[in-house]
């Protein structure tokens, strides 16, 4: 199936960026950094509009799960007129080479709990012809470059020494690849092994990104998904989860989104390192 032409390509609109996170802590500092702020409550969500580091933006919390995320993404586009969407939050590691504190930028996303077989192949979203929804290459490259810059220049100042020691954040890395989404908090090593056997190249698991990807695909909206790895998606996944979100992931998100917005506002082109990360 041919991918729809994006709204930006069709209408030549200026960027209006929708920023989605599942939890309040994951957007900590971003709303406070906005200028010319106005907030509209719609569908039990607060949509905060303003200028964020030079970019016209709307910040909103989706809450947790695929339906919540899809509803939020749709509202951002249809009611608030966003032209691009960025989802930022935490995820569990889906690969032995991905560690707590690492960053995963999605090249594509899959709903790992989608199974309409034998009518359709496992993981394929019925009537789309797709199981893996690709993110926008340009936005993802700029986001990945922002993540590299964060780790190189902001990381040691942004994350407290004590928190780096507690979560063993030595030398975090940026990864590019497949993220899986499902309506289940993965906290079982056996379940994670089963997902790895079924989905080659799976780097991270979470509960919203692939739903946002499907909405953006169907509405023709460029998007990117960036996740900070909070746990190893096993029996220890819930240990100090909220502490990590508040003291680590929130700082990652703030600085990476800041760098992304500033670079986009300046018309910055991503480096080759980020494009191939």
Short mmCIF file of C-alpha atoms in Angstrom, two decimals:
data_model
loop_
_atom_site.label_atom_id
_atom_site.label_comp_id
_atom_site.label_asym_id
_atom_site.label_seq_id
_atom_site.Cartn_x
_atom_site.Cartn_y
_atom_site.Cartn_z
CA UNK A 1 0.00 0.00 0.00
CA UNK A 2 1.34 3.43 -0.95
CA UNK A 3 2.00 5.77 1.96
CA UNK A 4 -0.29 8.85 1.92
CA UNK A 5 1.26 12.20 1.09
CA UNK A 6 1.81 14.17 4.28
CA UNK A 7 -0.29 17.22 5.09
CA UNK A 8 2.84 19.33 5.05
CA UNK A 9 3.65 18.18 1.51
CA UNK A 10 0.07 18.72 0.34
CA UNK A 11 -0.56 22.12 1.89
CA UNK A 12 2.90 23.63 2.34
CA UNK A 13 2.09 24.41 5.95
CA UNK A 14 4.54 25.77 8.43
CA UNK A 15 5.42 23.28 11.13
CA UNK A 16 3.15 22.91 14.12
CA UNK A 17 4.68 20.25 16.33
CA UNK A 18 2.60 17.97 18.54
CA UNK A 19 4.58 16.54 21.45
CA UNK A 20 3.04 13.51 23.18
CA UNK A 21 4.12 11.71 26.33
CA UNK A 22 2.27 9.09 28.34
CA UNK A 23 3.13 10.40 31.81
CA UNK A 24 3.27 13.87 33.34
CA UNK A 25 6.85 13.36 34.45
CA UNK A 26 7.95 12.63 30.88
CA UNK A 27 7.11 16.22 29.85
CA UNK A 28 8.49 17.85 32.97
CA UNK A 29 9.94 21.25 32.12
CA UNK A 30 8.70 21.42 28.52
CA UNK A 31 5.38 23.12 29.28
CA UNK A 32 7.14 25.51 31.64
CA UNK A 33 9.56 26.42 28.85
CA UNK A 34 6.78 27.38 26.42
CA UNK A 35 6.06 31.03 25.66
CA UNK A 36 2.68 32.55 24.85
CA UNK A 37 0.95 29.64 26.54
CA UNK A 38 -2.74 28.77 26.33
CA UNK A 39 -4.35 25.53 27.50
CA UNK A 40 -7.50 23.87 26.22
CA UNK A 41 -9.07 20.88 27.96
CA UNK A 42 -10.60 18.47 25.48
CA UNK A 43 -11.43 14.80 25.79
CA UNK A 44 -10.09 14.69 29.39
CA UNK A 45 -6.68 15.95 28.27
CA UNK A 46 -4.89 19.28 28.65
CA UNK A 47 -3.55 20.55 25.32
CA UNK A 48 -1.00 23.29 26.01
CA UNK A 49 -0.18 25.50 23.04
CA UNK A 50 2.64 27.97 22.64
CA UNK A 51 6.11 28.53 21.25
CA UNK A 52 8.73 26.02 22.37
CA UNK A 53 12.34 26.93 21.60
CA UNK A 54 11.25 28.76 18.45
CA UNK A 55 8.73 26.13 17.28
CA UNK A 56 4.94 26.44 17.30
CA UNK A 57 4.00 23.47 19.47
CA UNK A 58 1.23 21.68 21.35
CA UNK A 59 2.15 19.51 24.35
CA UNK A 60 -0.22 16.85 25.68
CA UNK A 61 -0.22 13.74 27.84
CA UNK A 62 -1.80 10.77 26.11
CA UNK A 63 -1.99 8.58 29.22
CA UNK A 64 -0.99 4.93 28.92
CA UNK A 65 -1.93 2.45 26.21
CA UNK A 66 -2.54 2.25 22.49
CA UNK A 67 -6.13 3.50 22.44
CA UNK A 68 -5.26 6.50 24.60
CA UNK A 69 -2.28 7.31 22.38
CA UNK A 70 -4.23 6.94 19.13
CA UNK A 71 -7.03 9.16 20.43
CA UNK A 72 -4.55 11.83 21.45
CA UNK A 73 -2.67 11.76 18.16
CA UNK A 74 -5.90 12.04 16.19
CA UNK A 75 -7.08 15.01 18.26
CA UNK A 76 -3.72 16.76 17.80
CA UNK A 77 -4.09 16.56 14.04
CA UNK A 78 -7.82 17.06 13.56
CA UNK A 79 -8.56 19.64 16.28
CA UNK A 80 -5.23 21.36 16.90
CA UNK A 81 -3.84 21.28 13.37
CA UNK A 82 -0.41 19.85 14.13
CA UNK A 83 1.67 19.01 11.06
CA UNK A 84 4.28 16.81 12.78
CA UNK A 85 4.22 14.59 15.87
CA UNK A 86 6.99 13.64 18.28
CA UNK A 87 6.39 11.00 20.95
CA UNK A 88 8.86 10.94 23.81
CA UNK A 89 8.91 8.67 26.84
CA UNK A 90 10.39 5.53 28.38
CA UNK A 91 10.56 1.91 27.24
CA UNK A 92 11.88 -1.48 28.23
CA UNK A 93 14.96 -2.88 26.52
CA UNK A 94 14.18 -5.38 23.80
CA UNK A 95 17.72 -6.44 23.03
CA UNK A 96 20.72 -7.50 25.10
CA UNK A 97 22.77 -4.73 23.50
CA UNK A 98 20.39 -2.03 24.76
CA UNK A 99 20.99 -0.89 28.34
CA UNK A 100 19.17 1.18 30.93
CA UNK A 101 19.85 4.83 30.13
CA UNK A 102 20.29 4.21 26.41
CA UNK A 103 18.14 6.03 23.87
CA UNK A 104 16.19 4.35 21.07
CA UNK A 105 14.93 6.33 18.09
CA UNK A 106 12.40 4.33 16.09
CA UNK A 107 13.02 3.60 12.44
CA UNK A 108 9.77 1.63 12.47
CA UNK A 109 7.13 0.45 14.94
CA UNK A 110 4.99 -2.66 15.26
CA UNK A 111 2.02 -3.61 17.43
CA UNK A 112 3.40 -6.79 18.91
CA UNK A 113 -0.03 -7.85 20.25
CA UNK A 114 -1.81 -7.48 16.88
CA UNK A 115 -2.84 -10.90 15.59
CA UNK A 116 -5.76 -11.24 13.18
CA UNK A 117 -4.47 -14.52 11.75
CA UNK A 118 -5.41 -16.52 9.78
CA UNK A 119 -7.34 -13.71 8.10
CA UNK A 120 -4.19 -11.56 7.98
CA UNK A 121 -0.54 -12.27 8.73
CA UNK A 122 0.45 -11.98 12.38
CA UNK A 123 1.35 -8.38 13.37
CA UNK A 124 -0.20 -6.93 10.20
CA UNK A 125 -2.78 -4.22 10.89
CA UNK A 126 -5.84 -5.32 8.89
CA UNK A 127 -6.60 -3.36 5.72
CA UNK A 128 -3.35 -1.38 5.83
CA UNK A 129 -1.06 -4.04 4.37
CA UNK A 130 1.54 -3.12 6.99
CA UNK A 131 2.91 -4.63 10.17
CA UNK A 132 5.85 -2.22 10.55
CA UNK A 133 5.04 1.48 10.29
CA UNK A 134 8.11 3.54 9.29
CA UNK A 135 8.81 6.81 11.05
CA UNK A 136 9.70 9.95 9.12
CA UNK A 137 13.36 9.69 8.15
CA UNK A 138 14.21 13.38 8.36
CA UNK A 139 12.58 14.04 11.73
CA UNK A 140 14.07 10.85 13.17
CA UNK A 141 17.53 11.85 11.94
CA UNK A 142 17.26 15.28 13.57
CA UNK A 143 15.97 13.69 16.80
CA UNK A 144 18.81 11.17 16.78
CA UNK A 145 21.32 13.96 16.26
CA UNK A 146 19.76 15.85 19.19
CA UNK A 147 20.14 12.70 21.30
CA UNK A 148 23.82 12.37 20.37
CA UNK A 149 24.38 16.02 21.21
CA UNK A 150 22.61 15.60 24.55
CA UNK A 151 24.83 12.69 25.54
CA UNK A 152 27.97 14.51 24.42
CA UNK A 153 27.30 17.91 25.98
CA UNK A 154 24.36 17.88 28.43
CA UNK A 155 24.31 14.46 30.05
CA UNK A 156 26.71 14.93 32.96
CA UNK A 157 25.19 18.25 33.93
CA UNK A 158 21.59 17.16 33.47
CA UNK A 159 21.67 13.91 35.46
CA UNK A 160 22.66 14.02 39.12
CA UNK A 161 25.77 12.02 40.08
CA UNK A 162 23.76 9.97 42.58
CA UNK A 163 21.16 9.01 39.99
CA UNK A 164 23.84 8.05 37.48
CA UNK A 165 25.35 5.76 40.12
CA UNK A 166 22.02 4.23 41.21
CA UNK A 167 20.99 3.37 37.64
CA UNK A 168 24.54 2.58 36.47
CA UNK A 169 24.46 5.15 33.71
CA UNK A 170 28.05 4.96 32.56
CA UNK A 171 28.18 5.59 28.82
CA UNK A 172 24.66 5.67 27.35
CA UNK A 173 24.26 5.09 23.63
CA UNK A 174 21.81 6.02 20.89
CA UNK A 175 20.22 3.18 18.91
CA UNK A 176 18.06 3.18 15.76
CA UNK A 177 15.64 0.42 14.87
CA UNK A 178 12.39 -1.36 15.66
CA UNK A 179 10.16 -0.50 18.64
CA UNK A 180 7.25 -2.74 19.62
CA UNK A 181 4.05 -1.50 21.28
CA UNK A 182 1.34 -3.42 23.11
CA UNK A 183 -1.26 -3.06 25.82
CA UNK A 184 0.85 -4.88 28.36
CA UNK A 185 3.71 -3.73 30.58
CA UNK A 186 6.41 -6.26 29.70
CA UNK A 187 7.88 -7.50 32.98
CA UNK A 188 8.57 -11.11 32.16
CA UNK A 189 11.77 -12.44 30.66
CA UNK A 190 9.95 -15.32 28.99
CA UNK A 191 7.53 -12.96 27.27
CA UNK A 192 10.41 -10.80 26.09
CA UNK A 193 12.19 -13.84 24.67
CA UNK A 194 9.06 -14.81 22.77
CA UNK A 195 8.83 -11.33 21.27
CA UNK A 196 12.49 -11.47 20.24
CA UNK A 197 11.87 -14.79 18.47
CA UNK A 198 8.92 -13.34 16.55
CA UNK A 199 10.23 -9.87 15.76
CA UNK A 200 13.73 -9.65 14.39
CA UNK A 201 15.69 -6.58 15.42
CA UNK A 202 13.36 -5.52 18.24
CA UNK A 203 15.18 -2.91 20.34
CA UNK A 204 12.53 -1.67 22.79
CA UNK A 205 9.01 -2.33 24.03
CA UNK A 206 6.43 0.18 25.23
CA UNK A 207 2.68 0.82 25.12
CA UNK A 208 1.90 3.71 22.74
CA UNK A 209 4.28 4.39 19.86
CA UNK A 210 2.96 2.01 17.19
CA UNK A 211 -0.59 3.30 17.70
CA UNK A 212 0.62 6.85 17.08
CA UNK A 213 2.51 5.54 14.04
CA UNK A 214 -0.66 4.02 12.58
CA UNK A 215 -2.63 7.23 13.08
CA UNK A 216 0.13 9.29 11.47
CA UNK A 217 0.35 6.86 8.56
CA UNK A 218 -3.37 7.04 7.91
CA UNK A 219 -3.53 10.84 8.24
CA UNK A 220 -0.32 11.51 6.34
CA UNK A 221 1.52 13.20 9.23
CA UNK A 222 5.31 12.89 9.64
CA UNK A 223 6.31 11.59 13.07
CA UNK A 224 9.15 10.31 15.22
CA UNK A 225 9.28 8.26 18.41
CA UNK A 226 12.13 8.50 20.90
CA UNK A 227 12.41 6.35 24.01
CA UNK A 228 14.74 6.33 27.01
CA UNK A 229 15.35 2.80 28.26
CA UNK A 230 14.13 2.56 31.85
CA UNK A 231 14.35 -1.17 32.47
CA UNK A 232 15.21 -4.55 30.96
CA UNK A 233 11.58 -5.67 30.40
CA UNK A 234 11.95 -8.50 32.90
CA UNK A 235 10.88 -9.32 36.44
CA UNK A 236 12.78 -6.29 37.79
CA UNK A 237 11.10 -3.84 35.41
CA UNK A 238 8.96 -2.11 38.03
CA UNK A 239 11.85 -1.52 40.47
CA UNK A 240 12.35 2.25 40.94
CA UNK A 241 10.47 2.85 37.68
CA UNK A 242 8.95 6.20 38.68
CA UNK A 243 12.21 7.35 40.24
CA UNK A 244 13.93 6.75 36.91
CA UNK A 245 11.20 8.58 35.02
CA UNK A 246 11.40 11.62 37.27
CA UNK A 247 15.14 11.91 37.80
CA UNK A 248 16.50 10.59 34.49
CA UNK A 249 14.01 10.22 31.64
CA UNK A 250 12.39 13.62 32.22
CA UNK A 251 15.78 15.30 31.91
CA UNK A 252 16.62 13.32 28.79
CA UNK A 253 13.33 14.35 27.17
CA UNK A 254 13.68 18.03 28.04
CA UNK A 255 17.17 18.44 26.65
CA UNK A 256 16.63 16.29 23.55
CA UNK A 257 13.38 18.04 22.64
CA UNK A 258 15.06 21.40 23.27
CA UNK A 259 17.89 20.53 20.92
CA UNK A 260 15.47 19.13 18.34
CA UNK A 261 13.30 22.27 18.36
CA UNK A 262 16.29 24.62 18.20
CA UNK A 263 17.82 22.66 15.32
CA UNK A 264 14.53 22.54 13.43
CA UNK A 265 13.92 26.25 13.98
CA UNK A 266 17.36 26.97 12.52
CA UNK A 267 16.84 24.66 9.54
CA UNK A 268 19.56 22.32 10.76
CA UNK A 269 20.47 19.23 8.74
CA UNK A 270 21.34 16.07 10.72
CA UNK A 271 24.85 14.64 10.64
CA UNK A 272 25.78 11.41 8.89
CA UNK A 273 26.42 9.84 12.30
CA UNK A 274 22.79 10.30 13.32
CA UNK A 275 21.42 9.16 9.97
CA UNK A 276 23.34 5.92 10.31
CA UNK A 277 23.16 5.46 14.08
#
